[in-house]
Amino acid sequence: MTRTPVAQHAPHRTPSAWGSALRMLSIGAAVVAVSALGIGGFIAADLTLRVGQDAVDLEDASEVAPPSLAAYPGEFAVLLVGTDECGEVSTQKLGERCVGEDGIRNDVNLLVHVSAEPRKVSVVSLPRDLMLEVPECTREDGSVASGASSAVINTVFERAGLSCVVKSVAALSGIDIGFAAKLSFDGVMKITDAIGGVQICVGGTGIRDRDTGIDWPPGLRTVSGYDALQFIRVRKGIGDGSDLARISNQQQYMSRLAKTILSSETLTDVPKVLRLSNVVADNVDPSRELANPVRLAQLALALKDVPFEEFKFLQLPTVEAPSDPNRVVIDDSAAEPMWQAIRTGESMQITGEASNHGGVVADGPVSPAEPSAPASDAPSPAPSATDGVVLSEQISGIDLNQETCSGGRRR
């Protein structure tokens, strides 16, 4: 397989990389679903008021029917944006690194698409250094931000807010994005604390990274709070040290988190559900269309029976930008079949590596509970038409059945 060389993108002024934003769909929706279904109308009404306080109106958003307590009908898409904002807790931890003159950057952008029945979930990570066309956008104060033929994606939030990020990604992907949410530094730490931590896997020679202060040997470990934040920030201590390697490491975190929530007893633990619902309500800025807890319940119900193999975590295929070696542009020839499969609700086969930049490596031996099949001389069957769209090898990614470990290195 031939890999397209990609620059190791220049570091930014503040800590970045918010792969954990996926939790706002899997946790936020599921938690509020349980509240709406079993804990009572009082909690749902209280969360409606609290979640809705910071709701953001999306420009050109499609009309959404009033919510009812059933799985959301048809397909939907959510853009999850992680910003490099420091709050009270993160400022205490990060100090001067929280101070900068470049404004608020949307350093992580995750497009989550859920198809109509039979359900399939695709989570596409867009690199923070991606150059793309930005349309004219209306800011929250009513002023208009002019469009740009080419801009770095992580400057769009500062340019014109969450709605403009949604509008730009919708134009890039051809996908109608009806919902969006924003999460900041403190939100990541508080939500991971409320969950009780996530077990991650460190591979390679372990991770030693001066920028984050991580010095962890190989093996499994549970991270929460500040450790979880630093783990999803780490870049130079994994793979080839690029931001694209870091995205793969974040996908390890997201997949392990999602699998834990979807397969554990988390949602039957009422005290934990209440605690999570409160933390989520206090630490997410949703679009107006996502601010209703019953709407969140609908999204959760749409996810609950999706097979693990139909949860795909994908990285947008890119090549080095001709104008700047520290930026990337979309690889249209590889990306368009992926976008088309997502838009039409088709299954997809990942043929690229879990990380094309060494951010993760294959997990260890198969668990005794899941023994390997006996060796056979019979050739592996060729993919059939029902196996779905075969993605380009340039697209790295995993599904929930595949476990990975960080491609750690010590520097």
CSV table of C-alpha atoms in Angstrom, one decimal:
chain,number,residue,atom,x,y,z
A,1,MET,CA,0.0,0.0,0.0
A,2,THR,CA,1.4,3.4,-1.0
A,3,ARG,CA,0.9,6.1,1.6
A,4,THR,CA,0.6,9.8,0.8
A,5,PRO,CA,3.2,11.7,2.8
A,6,VAL,CA,1.7,14.2,5.2
A,7,ALA,CA,3.4,17.0,7.1
A,8,GLN,CA,3.7,16.9,10.8
A,9,HIS,CA,1.6,20.0,11.4
A,10,ALA,CA,2.9,22.9,13.4
A,11,PRO,CA,2.0,23.1,17.1
A,12,HIS,CA,-0.7,25.6,18.2
A,13,ARG,CA,-0.6,28.2,20.9
A,14,THR,CA,-2.7,26.2,23.4
A,15,PRO,CA,-3.5,22.6,24.2
A,16,SER,CA,-5.8,21.1,21.6
A,17,ALA,CA,-7.4,18.0,20.3
A,18,TRP,CA,-10.9,17.1,21.5
A,19,GLY,CA,-11.6,13.6,20.3
A,20,SER,CA,-13.6,12.9,23.3
A,21,ALA,CA,-16.4,15.2,22.0
A,22,LEU,CA,-18.2,12.0,20.7
A,23,ARG,CA,-19.4,11.5,24.3
A,24,MET,CA,-21.8,14.3,23.8
A,25,LEU,CA,-23.8,12.0,21.5
A,26,SER,CA,-23.3,8.7,23.1
A,27,ILE,CA,-23.5,9.8,26.8
A,28,GLY,CA,-25.5,13.0,26.6
A,29,ALA,CA,-28.2,11.5,24.5
A,30,ALA,CA,-28.3,8.2,26.3
A,31,VAL,CA,-28.3,9.8,29.8
A,32,VAL,CA,-31.1,12.1,29.0
A,33,ALA,CA,-33.0,9.3,27.3
A,34,VAL,CA,-33.0,7.3,30.6
A,35,SER,CA,-34.0,10.5,32.5
A,36,ALA,CA,-36.9,11.0,30.1
A,37,LEU,CA,-38.0,7.4,30.1
A,38,GLY,CA,-37.7,6.3,33.7
A,39,ILE,CA,-36.7,9.0,36.1
A,40,GLY,CA,-39.6,11.4,35.6
A,41,GLY,CA,-40.8,14.5,33.9
A,42,PHE,CA,-39.4,16.8,36.5
A,43,ILE,CA,-35.8,16.0,35.6
A,44,ALA,CA,-36.6,16.2,31.9
A,45,ALA,CA,-38.2,19.7,32.4
A,46,ASP,CA,-35.3,20.8,34.6
A,47,LEU,CA,-32.7,19.7,32.0
A,48,THR,CA,-34.7,21.4,29.2
A,49,LEU,CA,-34.3,24.7,30.9
A,50,ARG,CA,-30.6,24.2,31.8
A,51,VAL,CA,-29.5,22.7,28.5
A,52,GLY,CA,-31.4,25.3,26.5
A,53,GLN,CA,-29.8,28.3,28.2
A,54,ASP,CA,-26.8,28.3,25.9
A,55,ALA,CA,-28.5,26.9,22.8
A,56,VAL,CA,-27.2,28.1,19.4
A,57,ASP,CA,-29.4,28.7,16.3
A,58,LEU,CA,-28.1,27.1,13.2
A,59,GLU,CA,-28.3,29.1,10.0
A,60,ASP,CA,-30.2,27.4,7.2
A,61,ALA,CA,-31.2,24.5,9.5
A,62,SER,CA,-34.1,22.3,8.3
A,63,GLU,CA,-37.3,22.5,10.2
A,64,VAL,CA,-37.5,19.8,12.8
A,65,ALA,CA,-40.8,18.3,14.0
A,66,PRO,CA,-41.7,18.6,17.7
A,67,PRO,CA,-40.1,15.7,19.6
A,68,SER,CA,-41.9,12.6,20.8
A,69,LEU,CA,-40.5,9.8,22.9
A,70,ALA,CA,-39.5,7.3,20.2
A,71,ALA,CA,-36.4,6.6,18.1
A,72,TYR,CA,-35.6,9.5,15.8
A,73,PRO,CA,-37.1,8.8,12.5
A,74,GLY,CA,-34.9,8.6,9.5
A,75,GLU,CA,-31.2,9.7,9.2
A,76,PHE,CA,-29.6,12.5,11.1
A,77,ALA,CA,-26.2,14.1,11.5
A,78,VAL,CA,-24.5,15.9,14.4
A,79,LEU,CA,-21.4,18.0,14.3
A,80,LEU,CA,-19.4,17.8,17.5
A,81,VAL,CA,-16.9,20.6,18.0
A,82,GLY,CA,-14.1,20.8,20.6
A,83,THR,CA,-12.7,24.2,21.3
A,84,ASP,CA,-9.5,25.2,23.0
A,85,GLU,CA,-11.2,27.2,25.7
A,86,CYS,CA,-10.0,27.0,29.3
A,87,GLY,CA,-12.3,27.2,32.2
A,88,GLU,CA,-11.8,27.4,36.0
A,89,VAL,CA,-10.5,23.9,36.3
A,90,SER,CA,-8.3,23.7,33.2
A,91,THR,CA,-6.8,27.2,33.9
A,92,GLN,CA,-5.5,25.9,37.3
A,93,LYS,CA,-3.9,22.9,35.5
A,94,LEU,CA,-2.6,24.6,32.4
A,95,GLY,CA,-1.7,28.1,33.6
A,96,GLU,CA,-0.1,30.3,31.0
A,97,ARG,CA,-0.9,27.9,28.2
A,98,CYS,CA,-4.5,29.0,28.4
A,99,VAL,CA,-3.5,32.6,27.5
A,100,GLY,CA,-3.3,33.5,23.8
A,101,GLU,CA,-4.2,36.1,21.2
A,102,ASP,CA,-5.6,34.0,18.5
A,103,GLY,CA,-9.1,33.6,19.8
A,104,ILE,CA,-11.1,30.4,20.3
A,105,ARG,CA,-10.1,27.6,17.9
A,106,ASN,CA,-12.3,24.6,17.0
A,107,ASP,CA,-9.4,22.2,17.0
A,108,VAL,CA,-11.6,19.0,16.9
A,109,ASN,CA,-14.5,18.6,14.5
A,110,LEU,CA,-16.4,15.3,14.4
A,111,LEU,CA,-19.2,14.7,11.9
A,112,VAL,CA,-21.4,12.0,13.3
A,113,HIS,CA,-24.0,10.5,10.9
A,114,VAL,CA,-26.7,8.0,11.7
A,115,SER,CA,-28.4,6.4,8.8
A,116,ALA,CA,-32.1,5.4,8.5
A,117,GLU,CA,-33.0,1.8,9.1
A,118,PRO,CA,-31.0,-0.4,9.1
A,119,ARG,CA,-29.0,2.0,11.3
A,120,LYS,CA,-25.3,2.6,10.6
A,121,VAL,CA,-23.1,5.1,12.5
A,122,SER,CA,-20.2,6.9,10.9
A,123,VAL,CA,-17.9,9.3,12.8
A,124,VAL,CA,-15.6,11.2,10.5
A,125,SER,CA,-12.7,13.2,12.1
A,126,LEU,CA,-11.7,16.3,10.2
A,127,PRO,CA,-8.0,17.4,10.9
A,128,ARG,CA,-7.6,20.8,12.5
A,129,ASP,CA,-5.2,21.9,9.8
A,130,LEU,CA,-7.7,21.1,7.0
A,131,MET,CA,-8.0,23.9,4.4
A,132,LEU,CA,-11.6,24.2,3.0
A,133,GLU,CA,-14.0,26.7,1.5
A,134,VAL,CA,-16.0,28.7,4.0
A,135,PRO,CA,-19.3,30.2,2.9
A,136,GLU,CA,-20.8,33.5,4.0
A,137,CYS,CA,-22.2,33.1,7.5
A,138,THR,CA,-24.5,35.1,9.8
A,139,ARG,CA,-23.1,35.5,13.3
A,140,GLU,CA,-25.2,35.3,16.5
A,141,ASP,CA,-25.3,39.1,16.7
A,142,GLY,CA,-26.8,39.3,13.2
A,143,SER,CA,-23.6,40.6,11.5
A,144,VAL,CA,-22.4,38.8,8.4
A,145,ALA,CA,-19.0,37.1,8.0
A,146,SER,CA,-17.8,37.1,4.4
A,147,GLY,CA,-16.9,33.8,2.8
A,148,ALA,CA,-13.4,32.6,1.9
A,149,SER,CA,-12.3,30.4,-0.9
A,150,SER,CA,-9.7,28.7,1.4
A,151,ALA,CA,-9.4,28.9,5.2
A,152,VAL,CA,-8.1,26.6,8.0
A,153,ILE,CA,-11.1,24.8,9.5
A,154,ASN,CA,-10.0,25.5,13.1
A,155,THR,CA,-10.4,29.2,12.5
A,156,VAL,CA,-14.0,29.0,11.5
A,157,PHE,CA,-15.5,29.1,15.0
A,158,GLU,CA,-13.7,32.3,15.8
A,159,ARG,CA,-14.7,33.7,12.4
A,160,ALA,CA,-18.5,33.2,12.8
A,161,GLY,CA,-19.4,30.7,15.5
A,162,LEU,CA,-20.7,27.1,15.7
A,163,SER,CA,-23.3,27.6,13.0
A,164,CYS,CA,-20.6,28.6,10.5
A,165,VAL,CA,-18.6,25.5,11.3
A,166,VAL,CA,-21.7,23.4,10.6
A,167,LYS,CA,-22.4,25.3,7.3
A,168,SER,CA,-18.8,24.8,6.1
A,169,VAL,CA,-18.7,21.0,6.9
A,170,ALA,CA,-22.1,20.5,5.4
A,171,ALA,CA,-20.8,22.1,2.1
A,172,LEU,CA,-17.7,19.9,2.2
A,173,SER,CA,-19.5,16.6,2.8
A,174,GLY,CA,-22.8,17.1,1.0
A,175,ILE,CA,-24.5,16.0,4.2
A,176,ASP,CA,-27.4,17.8,5.9
A,177,ILE,CA,-26.3,18.6,9.5
A,178,GLY,CA,-29.3,19.2,11.6
A,179,PHE,CA,-27.7,19.2,15.1
A,180,ALA,CA,-24.5,20.5,16.7
A,181,ALA,CA,-22.8,20.8,20.0
A,182,LYS,CA,-19.6,22.4,21.4
A,183,LEU,CA,-17.4,21.2,24.3
A,184,SER,CA,-14.5,22.9,26.0
A,185,PHE,CA,-11.5,21.8,28.2
A,186,ASP,CA,-13.4,21.8,31.5
A,187,GLY,CA,-16.3,19.8,29.9
A,188,VAL,CA,-14.0,17.0,28.9
A,189,MET,CA,-12.5,16.6,32.4
A,190,LYS,CA,-15.8,16.9,34.3
A,191,ILE,CA,-17.6,14.4,32.1
A,192,THR,CA,-14.8,11.8,32.2
A,193,ASP,CA,-14.9,12.2,36.0
A,194,ALA,CA,-18.6,11.6,36.1
A,195,ILE,CA,-18.3,8.5,34.0
A,196,GLY,CA,-15.7,7.0,36.3
A,197,GLY,CA,-12.9,6.9,33.8
A,198,VAL,CA,-12.2,5.1,30.5
A,199,GLN,CA,-9.8,2.1,30.2
A,200,ILE,CA,-7.3,2.8,27.4
A,201,CYS,CA,-4.4,0.8,26.1
A,202,VAL,CA,-0.8,2.1,25.7
A,203,GLY,CA,1.3,0.1,23.1
A,204,GLY,CA,4.7,0.4,21.6
A,205,THR,CA,7.4,1.3,24.1
A,206,GLY,CA,5.0,3.3,26.2
A,207,ILE,CA,4.3,7.1,26.0
A,208,ARG,CA,6.8,9.7,27.2
A,209,ASP,CA,5.7,13.1,26.1
A,210,ARG,CA,7.2,16.3,27.5
A,211,ASP,CA,4.4,18.6,26.2
A,212,THR,CA,1.7,16.7,28.2
A,213,GLY,CA,3.8,15.4,31.0
A,214,ILE,CA,2.7,11.8,30.2
A,215,ASP,CA,5.2,9.1,31.1
A,216,TRP,CA,3.3,5.8,31.0
A,217,PRO,CA,4.6,2.3,30.4
A,218,PRO,CA,2.8,-0.1,27.9
A,219,GLY,CA,-0.4,-1.7,29.1
A,220,LEU,CA,-4.0,-1.0,30.1
A,221,ARG,CA,-4.8,1.9,32.4
A,222,THR,CA,-8.0,3.8,33.4
A,223,VAL,CA,-7.9,7.5,32.7
A,224,SER,CA,-10.2,10.3,33.9
A,225,GLY,CA,-10.2,14.0,34.4
A,226,TYR,CA,-6.9,15.7,33.7
A,227,ASP,CA,-5.2,12.4,32.7
A,228,ALA,CA,-7.9,11.8,30.1
A,229,LEU,CA,-7.5,15.3,28.7
A,230,GLN,CA,-3.7,14.9,28.4
A,231,PHE,CA,-4.1,11.5,26.8
A,232,ILE,CA,-6.3,12.9,24.0
A,233,ARG,CA,-3.9,15.8,23.6
A,234,VAL,CA,-0.7,13.8,23.3
A,235,ARG,CA,0.9,14.1,19.8
A,236,LYS,CA,4.7,13.9,19.8
A,237,GLY,CA,4.6,10.8,22.1
A,238,ILE,CA,2.7,8.6,19.6
A,239,GLY,CA,3.2,7.4,16.0
A,240,ASP,CA,5.0,9.8,13.7
A,241,GLY,CA,4.2,12.8,16.0
A,242,SER,CA,1.7,14.3,13.6
A,243,ASP,CA,-1.8,15.6,14.3
A,244,LEU,CA,-3.2,12.8,12.1
A,245,ALA,CA,-1.5,10.2,14.3
A,246,ARG,CA,-3.2,11.9,17.3
A,247,ILE,CA,-6.6,11.6,15.6
A,248,SER,CA,-6.2,7.8,15.5
A,249,ASN,CA,-5.3,7.8,19.2
A,250,GLN,CA,-8.4,9.8,19.9
A,251,GLN,CA,-10.4,7.3,18.0
A,252,GLN,CA,-9.1,4.5,20.3
A,253,TYR,CA,-10.4,6.6,23.2
A,254,MET,CA,-13.8,7.2,21.6
A,255,SER,CA,-14.3,3.6,20.5
A,256,ARG,CA,-13.5,2.2,24.0
A,257,LEU,CA,-15.7,4.8,25.6
A,258,ALA,CA,-18.6,4.1,23.2
A,259,LYS,CA,-18.3,0.3,23.6
A,260,THR,CA,-18.3,0.7,27.4
A,261,ILE,CA,-21.4,2.7,27.4
A,262,LEU,CA,-23.2,0.6,24.9
A,263,SER,CA,-22.4,-2.8,26.5
A,264,SER,CA,-22.1,-2.1,30.2
A,265,GLU,CA,-24.6,-1.5,33.0
A,266,THR,CA,-23.9,2.3,33.1
A,267,LEU,CA,-27.5,3.2,32.0
A,268,THR,CA,-29.1,1.0,34.6
A,269,ASP,CA,-27.3,2.8,37.4
A,270,VAL,CA,-29.8,5.5,38.3
A,271,PRO,CA,-27.5,7.6,40.5
A,272,LYS,CA,-24.8,7.6,37.8
A,273,VAL,CA,-27.4,8.5,35.2
A,274,LEU,CA,-28.5,11.5,37.3
A,275,ARG,CA,-24.9,12.6,37.9
A,276,LEU,CA,-24.0,12.3,34.2
A,277,SER,CA,-27.2,14.1,33.1
A,278,ASN,CA,-26.3,17.0,35.4
A,279,VAL,CA,-22.7,17.2,34.2
A,280,VAL,CA,-23.7,17.0,30.6
A,281,ALA,CA,-26.3,19.7,31.0
A,282,ASP,CA,-23.8,22.0,32.5
A,283,ASN,CA,-20.9,21.4,30.1
A,284,VAL,CA,-22.3,21.4,26.6
A,285,ASP,CA,-23.4,24.3,24.3
A,286,PRO,CA,-25.9,22.7,21.9
A,287,SER,CA,-27.6,24.0,18.8
A,288,ARG,CA,-31.2,25.0,19.4
A,289,GLU,CA,-32.4,21.8,17.7
A,290,LEU,CA,-30.4,19.7,20.1
A,291,ALA,CA,-31.4,21.5,23.3
A,292,ASN,CA,-34.5,19.5,24.1
A,293,PRO,CA,-33.8,16.4,26.3
A,294,VAL,CA,-36.6,14.4,24.6
A,295,ARG,CA,-34.8,15.1,21.3
A,296,LEU,CA,-31.6,13.7,22.8
A,297,ALA,CA,-33.6,10.7,24.0
A,298,GLN,CA,-34.7,10.1,20.4
A,299,LEU,CA,-31.1,10.1,19.2
A,300,ALA,CA,-30.1,7.7,21.9
A,301,LEU,CA,-32.9,5.3,21.0
A,302,ALA,CA,-31.8,5.4,17.4
A,303,LEU,CA,-28.4,4.2,18.5
A,304,LYS,CA,-29.2,1.5,21.0
A,305,ASP,CA,-29.4,-1.5,18.6
A,306,VAL,CA,-26.8,-0.7,16.1
A,307,PRO,CA,-24.3,-3.6,15.6
A,308,PHE,CA,-20.7,-2.9,16.7
A,309,GLU,CA,-19.5,-3.6,13.1
A,310,GLU,CA,-21.7,-0.7,11.8
A,311,PHE,CA,-20.0,1.9,14.1
A,312,LYS,CA,-17.2,3.3,11.9
A,313,PHE,CA,-14.6,5.8,13.2
A,314,LEU,CA,-13.0,7.2,10.0
A,315,GLN,CA,-10.3,9.9,9.4
A,316,LEU,CA,-10.9,12.2,6.4
A,317,PRO,CA,-8.4,11.4,3.7
A,318,THR,CA,-6.1,14.3,3.0
A,319,VAL,CA,-3.0,15.3,1.1
A,320,GLU,CA,-0.5,18.0,1.8
A,321,ALA,CA,-1.7,21.5,0.8
A,322,PRO,CA,0.2,22.7,-2.3
A,323,SER,CA,0.4,26.2,-0.8
A,324,ASP,CA,1.6,25.2,2.7
A,325,PRO,CA,3.3,22.0,3.9
A,326,ASN,CA,1.8,22.5,7.4
A,327,ARG,CA,-1.7,22.3,6.1
A,328,VAL,CA,-3.7,19.6,4.4
A,329,VAL,CA,-6.5,19.5,1.8
A,330,ILE,CA,-9.1,16.9,1.2
A,331,ASP,CA,-8.2,13.9,-1.1
A,332,ASP,CA,-11.4,14.1,-3.1
A,333,SER,CA,-10.8,10.9,-5.1
A,334,ALA,CA,-10.7,8.9,-1.8
A,335,ALA,CA,-13.3,10.9,0.1
A,336,GLU,CA,-16.1,11.0,-2.3
A,337,PRO,CA,-17.0,7.3,-2.3
A,338,MET,CA,-17.0,7.5,1.6
A,339,TRP,CA,-19.3,10.6,1.5
A,340,GLN,CA,-21.6,8.9,-1.0
A,341,ALA,CA,-21.8,5.7,1.1
A,342,ILE,CA,-22.6,7.8,4.2
A,343,ARG,CA,-25.3,9.8,2.4
A,344,THR,CA,-27.0,6.7,1.0
A,345,GLY,CA,-26.7,4.6,4.2
A,346,GLU,CA,-24.5,1.9,2.8
A,347,SER,CA,-22.2,-0.3,4.8
A,348,MET,CA,-18.5,0.4,4.4
A,349,GLN,CA,-15.4,-1.7,4.5
A,350,ILE,CA,-12.3,-0.2,5.9
A,351,THR,CA,-9.2,-1.3,4.0
A,352,GLY,CA,-6.7,1.2,5.3
A,353,GLU,CA,-4.8,0.7,8.5
A,354,ALA,CA,-6.2,1.6,11.9
A,355,SER,CA,-3.8,4.5,11.6
A,356,ASN,CA,-1.9,5.5,8.5
A,357,HIS,CA,0.5,7.5,10.7
A,358,GLY,CA,1.3,5.1,13.5
A,359,GLY,CA,-1.0,6.7,16.1
A,360,VAL,CA,-2.3,3.3,17.1
A,361,VAL,CA,-1.3,-0.3,16.7
A,362,ALA,CA,-3.3,-3.5,16.8
A,363,ASP,CA,-4.3,-4.6,20.2
A,364,GLY,CA,-2.8,-7.7,22.0
A,365,PRO,CA,-3.8,-11.3,21.8
A,366,VAL,CA,-7.4,-12.3,21.5
A,367,SER,CA,-9.2,-12.6,24.8
A,368,PRO,CA,-9.7,-16.2,26.1
A,369,ALA,CA,-13.5,-15.4,26.0
A,370,GLU,CA,-13.1,-15.0,22.2
A,371,PRO,CA,-10.7,-17.7,21.0
A,372,SER,CA,-9.2,-17.5,17.6
A,373,ALA,CA,-10.7,-19.7,14.9
A,374,PRO,CA,-8.6,-22.8,14.0
A,375,ALA,CA,-6.1,-22.3,11.2
A,376,SER,CA,-7.4,-23.2,7.8
A,377,ASP,CA,-5.8,-23.7,4.4
A,378,ALA,CA,-9.0,-22.4,2.7
A,379,PRO,CA,-8.6,-19.0,1.1
A,380,SER,CA,-10.4,-16.1,2.6
A,381,PRO,CA,-13.6,-15.3,0.8
A,382,ALA,CA,-13.6,-12.3,-1.4
A,383,PRO,CA,-15.8,-9.4,-0.3
A,384,SER,CA,-19.3,-9.7,-1.6
A,385,ALA,CA,-21.6,-7.0,-2.9
A,386,THR,CA,-23.5,-7.1,0.4
A,387,ASP,CA,-20.3,-6.3,2.4
A,388,GLY,CA,-20.7,-2.7,1.4
A,389,VAL,CA,-18.6,0.0,-0.2
A,390,VAL,CA,-14.9,-0.7,-0.1
A,391,LEU,CA,-13.1,2.4,1.1
A,392,SER,CA,-9.8,3.7,-0.2
A,393,GLU,CA,-6.7,2.5,1.6
A,394,GLN,CA,-6.0,6.2,2.2
A,395,ILE,CA,-8.8,6.2,4.8
A,396,SER,CA,-7.7,5.0,8.1
A,397,GLY,CA,-10.2,3.9,10.8
A,398,ILE,CA,-11.7,1.3,13.0
A,399,ASP,CA,-15.1,-0.1,14.0
A,400,LEU,CA,-16.3,-1.0,17.5
A,401,ASN,CA,-15.3,-4.6,17.1
A,402,GLN,CA,-11.6,-3.6,16.6
A,403,GLU,CA,-9.5,-2.7,19.6
A,404,THR,CA,-6.2,-0.7,19.3
A,405,CYS,CA,-3.5,0.6,21.5
A,406,SER,CA,-1.6,3.8,21.3
A,407,GLY,CA,1.5,3.6,19.1
A,408,GLY,CA,3.6,4.9,22.0
A,409,ARG,CA,7.1,6.2,21.8
A,410,ARG,CA,9.4,7.7,24.3
A,411,ARG,CA,11.0,11.1,23.5
